[in-house]
Coordinates of C-alpha atoms in Angstrom, one line a residue:
X1 CA -125.7 -93.5 -78.9
X2 CA -125.2 -92.7 -75.2
X3 CA -127.3 -91.6 -72.2
X4 CA -130.6 -92.0 -74.1
X5 CA -133.8 -93.6 -72.9
X6 CA -134.8 -96.1 -75.6
X7 CA -137.7 -98.4 -76.3
X8 CA -137.2 -101.5 -78.5
X9 CA -140.5 -103.2 -79.5
X10 CA -140.0 -106.8 -80.3
X11 CA -137.2 -106.5 -77.8
X12 CA -137.3 -110.1 -76.7
X13 CA -136.9 -111.4 -80.2
X14 CA -133.9 -112.1 -82.4
X15 CA -132.9 -108.8 -83.8
X16 CA -134.6 -106.8 -81.0
X17 CA -132.8 -108.5 -78.2
X18 CA -129.4 -108.1 -80.0
X19 CA -130.2 -104.4 -80.4
X20 CA -131.5 -103.9 -76.8
X21 CA -128.4 -105.6 -75.3
X22 CA -126.0 -103.5 -77.3
X23 CA -127.8 -100.3 -76.5
X24 CA -127.9 -101.2 -72.8
X25 CA -124.2 -100.8 -72.6
X26 CA -124.5 -97.0 -72.7
X27 CA -128.3 -96.3 -72.5
X28 CA -131.5 -96.9 -70.5
X29 CA -133.3 -99.5 -72.5
X30 CA -136.8 -100.9 -72.3
X31 CA -137.5 -104.1 -74.3
X32 CA -141.2 -104.6 -75.0
X33 CA -142.4 -108.0 -76.3
X34 CA -145.7 -109.9 -76.3
X35 CA -144.0 -113.3 -76.0
X36 CA -145.0 -114.6 -79.4
X37 CA -141.4 -115.3 -80.4
X38 CA -139.5 -113.2 -77.9
X39 CA -138.4 -114.2 -74.4
X40 CA -136.9 -112.3 -71.5
X41 CA -134.1 -114.9 -71.5
X42 CA -132.7 -113.2 -74.7
X43 CA -132.0 -109.9 -73.0
X44 CA -129.4 -108.9 -70.4
X45 CA -130.1 -107.9 -66.8
X46 CA -129.4 -104.3 -67.8
X47 CA -132.5 -104.2 -70.0
X48 CA -136.0 -103.5 -68.5
X49 CA -138.3 -106.1 -69.9
X50 CA -142.0 -105.4 -70.4
X51 CA -144.3 -108.2 -71.6
X52 CA -146.9 -106.3 -73.6
X53 CA -148.5 -106.1 -77.0
X54 CA -147.8 -103.1 -79.3
X55 CA -151.6 -103.0 -79.6
X56 CA -151.9 -101.9 -75.9
X57 CA -153.0 -98.3 -75.0
X58 CA -150.4 -97.7 -72.3
X59 CA -147.0 -98.3 -74.0
X60 CA -143.8 -97.1 -72.3
X61 CA -143.1 -94.5 -75.1
X62 CA -141.8 -91.7 -72.9
X63 CA -138.4 -92.2 -74.5
X64 CA -135.9 -90.4 -76.7
X65 CA -135.9 -93.0 -79.4
X66 CA -138.2 -95.9 -80.5
X67 CA -136.9 -98.9 -82.4
X68 CA -140.1 -100.6 -83.7
X69 CA -139.2 -104.1 -84.6
X70 CA -142.3 -105.9 -83.3
X71 CA -144.0 -107.8 -86.1
X72 CA -145.2 -111.1 -87.4
X73 CA -142.0 -111.3 -89.4
X74 CA -142.6 -113.8 -92.2
X75 CA -145.0 -115.0 -94.9
X76 CA -145.9 -118.1 -92.9
X77 CA -146.6 -116.2 -89.6
X78 CA -148.8 -113.7 -91.4
X79 CA -150.8 -116.2 -93.4
X80 CA -151.7 -118.2 -90.3
X81 CA -154.1 -115.3 -89.5
X82 CA -153.9 -112.4 -92.0
X83 CA -156.3 -110.2 -90.0
X84 CA -154.2 -110.6 -86.8
X85 CA -151.1 -110.1 -88.9
X86 CA -152.4 -106.8 -90.2
X87 CA -153.4 -105.7 -86.7
X88 CA -149.9 -106.4 -85.3
X89 CA -147.9 -105.2 -88.2
X90 CA -149.9 -102.1 -89.2
X91 CA -152.1 -101.1 -86.3
X92 CA -149.4 -101.9 -83.9
X93 CA -147.0 -99.6 -85.8
X94 CA -149.5 -96.7 -85.9
X95 CA -150.4 -97.2 -82.3
X96 CA -146.7 -97.2 -81.2
X97 CA -145.8 -94.1 -83.2
X98 CA -149.0 -92.2 -82.0
X99 CA -148.2 -92.9 -78.4
X100 CA -144.5 -91.9 -78.9
X101 CA -145.6 -88.7 -80.6
X102 CA -147.9 -87.9 -77.7
X103 CA -145.0 -88.5 -75.3
X104 CA -142.7 -86.2 -77.1
X105 CA -140.5 -88.7 -78.9
X106 CA -139.8 -87.7 -82.5
X107 CA -137.2 -90.3 -83.6
X108 CA -138.5 -93.7 -84.7
X109 CA -136.6 -96.4 -86.6
X110 CA -138.7 -99.3 -87.8
X111 CA -138.4 -102.6 -89.5
X112 CA -139.6 -103.0 -93.1
X113 CA -138.6 -105.7 -95.5
X114 CA -136.6 -106.5 -98.7
X115 CA -139.2 -109.0 -99.8
X116 CA -141.0 -106.3 -101.7
X117 CA -138.2 -106.2 -104.3
X118 CA -139.2 -109.7 -105.4
X119 CA -136.6 -112.0 -106.9
X120 CA -133.5 -110.1 -108.1
X121 CA -129.9 -111.2 -108.6
X122 CA -128.8 -107.6 -109.2
X123 CA -128.5 -105.3 -106.2
X124 CA -131.9 -103.7 -105.4
X125 CA -131.9 -99.9 -104.9
X126 CA -134.6 -98.3 -102.7
X127 CA -136.1 -96.3 -105.6
X128 CA -136.9 -99.3 -107.8
X129 CA -140.4 -100.4 -108.5
X130 CA -141.6 -102.8 -105.8
X131 CA -144.3 -105.4 -105.8
X132 CA -146.6 -106.7 -103.0
X133 CA -147.5 -110.4 -103.4
X134 CA -148.3 -111.4 -99.8
X135 CA -150.1 -110.0 -96.8
X136 CA -146.8 -109.8 -95.0
X137 CA -145.3 -107.6 -97.7
X138 CA -148.5 -105.5 -97.8
X139 CA -148.2 -104.9 -94.0
X140 CA -144.6 -103.7 -94.3
X141 CA -145.5 -101.4 -97.3
X142 CA -148.3 -100.0 -95.2
X143 CA -145.8 -99.1 -92.5
X144 CA -143.7 -97.2 -95.0
X145 CA -146.8 -95.3 -96.2
X146 CA -147.9 -94.4 -92.7
X147 CA -144.3 -93.4 -91.9
X148 CA -144.5 -90.9 -94.8
X149 CA -147.7 -89.6 -93.4
X150 CA -146.2 -89.1 -89.9
X151 CA -143.2 -87.4 -91.4
X152 CA -145.2 -85.0 -93.6
X153 CA -148.0 -84.3 -91.1
X154 CA -146.2 -84.2 -87.8
X155 CA -142.6 -83.6 -88.8
X156 CA -141.4 -86.8 -87.1
X157 CA -138.2 -88.6 -88.0
X158 CA -139.0 -92.1 -89.2
X159 CA -136.5 -94.4 -90.9
X160 CA -137.7 -97.7 -92.4
X161 CA -135.0 -100.3 -92.6
X162 CA -135.4 -102.9 -95.3
X163 CA -133.6 -105.9 -93.8
X164 CA -132.3 -108.6 -96.1
X165 CA -131.6 -112.1 -94.8
X166 CA -130.5 -111.6 -91.2
X167 CA -128.7 -114.4 -89.3
X168 CA -126.7 -115.1 -86.2
X169 CA -126.9 -118.8 -85.5
X170 CA -128.1 -120.8 -82.5
X171 CA -125.4 -119.4 -80.2
X172 CA -127.5 -116.3 -79.6
X173 CA -131.1 -115.0 -79.5
X174 CA -131.9 -116.5 -82.9
X175 CA -132.2 -120.0 -81.4
X176 CA -135.5 -119.1 -79.8
X177 CA -137.0 -118.6 -83.3
X178 CA -136.8 -122.3 -84.0
X179 CA -138.5 -123.1 -87.4
X180 CA -138.6 -119.4 -88.2
X181 CA -134.8 -118.9 -87.8
X182 CA -132.6 -118.1 -90.8
X183 CA -131.7 -121.1 -93.0
X184 CA -128.0 -120.7 -92.1
X185 CA -128.8 -121.3 -88.4
X186 CA -131.1 -124.2 -89.3
X187 CA -128.7 -125.8 -91.7
X188 CA -125.8 -125.5 -89.3
X189 CA -127.8 -127.1 -86.5
X190 CA -128.9 -130.0 -88.7
X191 CA -125.3 -130.7 -89.9
X192 CA -123.8 -130.5 -86.4
X193 CA -126.5 -133.0 -85.3
X194 CA -125.7 -135.4 -88.1
X195 CA -128.9 -134.6 -90.1
X196 CA -129.3 -133.6 -93.7
X197 CA -130.5 -130.0 -94.1
X198 CA -133.7 -129.7 -96.2
X199 CA -133.4 -127.4 -99.2
X200 CA -136.3 -126.2 -101.2
X201 CA -136.2 -127.1 -104.9
X202 CA -132.7 -127.4 -106.3
X203 CA -131.0 -125.2 -103.7
X204 CA -129.9 -122.6 -106.2
X205 CA -131.9 -119.8 -104.7
X206 CA -129.8 -117.0 -103.3
X207 CA -129.9 -114.7 -100.4
X208 CA -128.1 -111.6 -99.2
X209 CA -127.1 -112.9 -95.8
X210 CA -126.4 -110.1 -93.3
X211 CA -125.1 -110.7 -89.8
X212 CA -127.2 -109.4 -87.0
X213 CA -124.3 -107.3 -85.6
X214 CA -124.2 -105.3 -88.8
X215 CA -128.0 -104.9 -88.7
X216 CA -127.8 -103.6 -85.1
X217 CA -125.1 -101.1 -86.1
X218 CA -127.2 -99.9 -89.0
X219 CA -130.2 -99.4 -86.8
X220 CA -128.2 -97.3 -84.3
X221 CA -126.8 -95.2 -87.0
X222 CA -130.2 -94.5 -88.4
X223 CA -131.4 -93.2 -85.1
X224 CA -128.2 -91.1 -84.5
X225 CA -128.6 -89.5 -87.9
X226 CA -132.4 -89.1 -87.5
X227 CA -132.9 -90.5 -90.9
X228 CA -136.2 -90.2 -92.9
X229 CA -137.3 -92.5 -95.7
X230 CA -136.3 -96.1 -96.4
X231 CA -132.9 -97.7 -96.4
X232 CA -131.5 -101.1 -97.3
X233 CA -129.5 -103.1 -94.8
X234 CA -127.7 -105.8 -96.7
X235 CA -124.2 -106.7 -97.9
X236 CA -124.6 -106.5 -101.7
X237 CA -123.4 -110.1 -102.0
X238 CA -125.6 -113.2 -102.4
X239 CA -124.9 -116.9 -101.8
X240 CA -127.0 -119.9 -103.0
X241 CA -128.2 -122.5 -100.4
X242 CA -126.0 -125.2 -101.9
X243 CA -122.9 -123.1 -101.3
X244 CA -124.0 -122.3 -97.8
X245 CA -124.3 -126.0 -97.0
X246 CA -120.8 -126.6 -98.5
X247 CA -119.3 -123.9 -96.4
X248 CA -121.0 -125.1 -93.3
X249 CA -119.8 -128.7 -93.9
X250 CA -116.2 -127.4 -94.4
X251 CA -116.3 -125.3 -91.2
X252 CA -118.0 -128.1 -89.1
X253 CA -115.8 -130.9 -90.5
X254 CA -118.9 -132.7 -91.7
X255 CA -119.7 -134.2 -95.1
X256 CA -123.5 -134.5 -95.3
X257 CA -125.4 -134.0 -98.5
X258 CA -128.6 -131.9 -98.3
X259 CA -132.0 -133.3 -98.9
X260 CA -134.0 -131.6 -101.7
X261 CA -137.7 -131.2 -101.0
X262 CA -140.7 -129.5 -102.7
X263 CA -141.1 -125.9 -101.8
X264 CA -144.2 -125.5 -99.6
X265 CA -144.4 -121.8 -100.5
X266 CA -146.2 -121.0 -103.8
X267 CA -143.8 -120.2 -106.6
X268 CA -145.7 -117.0 -107.5
X269 CA -144.9 -115.5 -104.0
X270 CA -141.6 -117.2 -103.2
X271 CA -138.7 -114.8 -103.3
X272 CA -136.0 -116.8 -105.1
X273 CA -133.1 -114.3 -105.0
X274 CA -132.2 -111.2 -103.0
X275 CA -129.3 -108.8 -103.1
X276 CA -129.0 -105.3 -101.5
X277 CA -127.8 -102.0 -102.9
X278 CA -126.8 -100.4 -99.6
X279 CA -125.2 -97.2 -101.1
X280 CA -128.0 -94.9 -99.8
X281 CA -127.4 -96.0 -96.2
X282 CA -123.6 -95.7 -96.8
X283 CA -124.0 -92.2 -98.2
X284 CA -126.2 -91.1 -95.3
X285 CA -124.3 -92.6 -92.4
X286 CA -121.1 -94.3 -93.6
X287 CA -122.6 -97.7 -92.8
X288 CA -121.2 -100.8 -94.5
X289 CA -121.2 -104.4 -93.5
X290 CA -118.2 -105.4 -91.4
X291 CA -118.7 -109.1 -91.0
X292 CA -117.7 -111.1 -94.1
X293 CA -119.8 -114.1 -95.0
X294 CA -116.8 -116.4 -94.3
X295 CA -116.5 -114.8 -90.8
X296 CA -120.2 -115.1 -90.3
X297 CA -120.1 -118.8 -91.1
X298 CA -117.3 -119.3 -88.5
X299 CA -119.4 -117.4 -85.9
X300 CA -122.5 -119.6 -86.6
X301 CA -120.5 -122.8 -86.3
X302 CA -118.4 -121.7 -83.3
X303 CA -120.9 -123.2 -80.7
X304 CA -120.5 -126.6 -82.3
X305 CA -116.7 -126.7 -82.7

């Protein structure tokens, strides 16, 4: 993507800042963030930073492409105040798309979630039956439903990207997420500091860990191809938390056993296993993950070694 005017909502956050900084190399980029988890410190000086909520009525949507990543992006965040979560995640999405449409922008790429697949050790395709067990998942499904409405009624291009477990480590924008950062980042920081990482249950739960650079590449391709519908962004491989700790110990030169603690998230809503089938995205754009998990572990640990 080159010479485009682009808006990234949630642009001061983890994924948003990585996307904004990458796009700013060849485009005019506005990063909009309300400061909940985002910070202007995450974006480069080439990015125009606007501190504003996606619920505002004067968004800078006079752009060629909108990447809508702003959200309360986890079960815990949403459950703190479900009504506010619905406002930000659903009303904020509708508000942003409506203003973009009014300003003549017809290409929107937005964040959905893989959590709706529930616990699966086999790769999850986009057309499988999905389940909503939490307010967070309901809000992301509402986005997908509203996106279908905007596509059918207004002929807009809207691509919903179902992220799997996105990580980078504390050497980048993810550090600002703190307790909401991916477990890889948290485990690595614990081990590097001589502390035992805390694993829920027996540590055998698995995640499809996808490096943020691959996510950014997928988001850009979705816009360039003006995709419609929903697409998985994940690697198709899954690793359990015990293995993650072992690999981090090996890379960091540490030998610290994890501490196993009771899972604070109710079992009936906790997603135990995730794994992506990314073939639809590959068929549409040629996208595939380029950073192996071994390389990703090295990148996460690099700031400590």
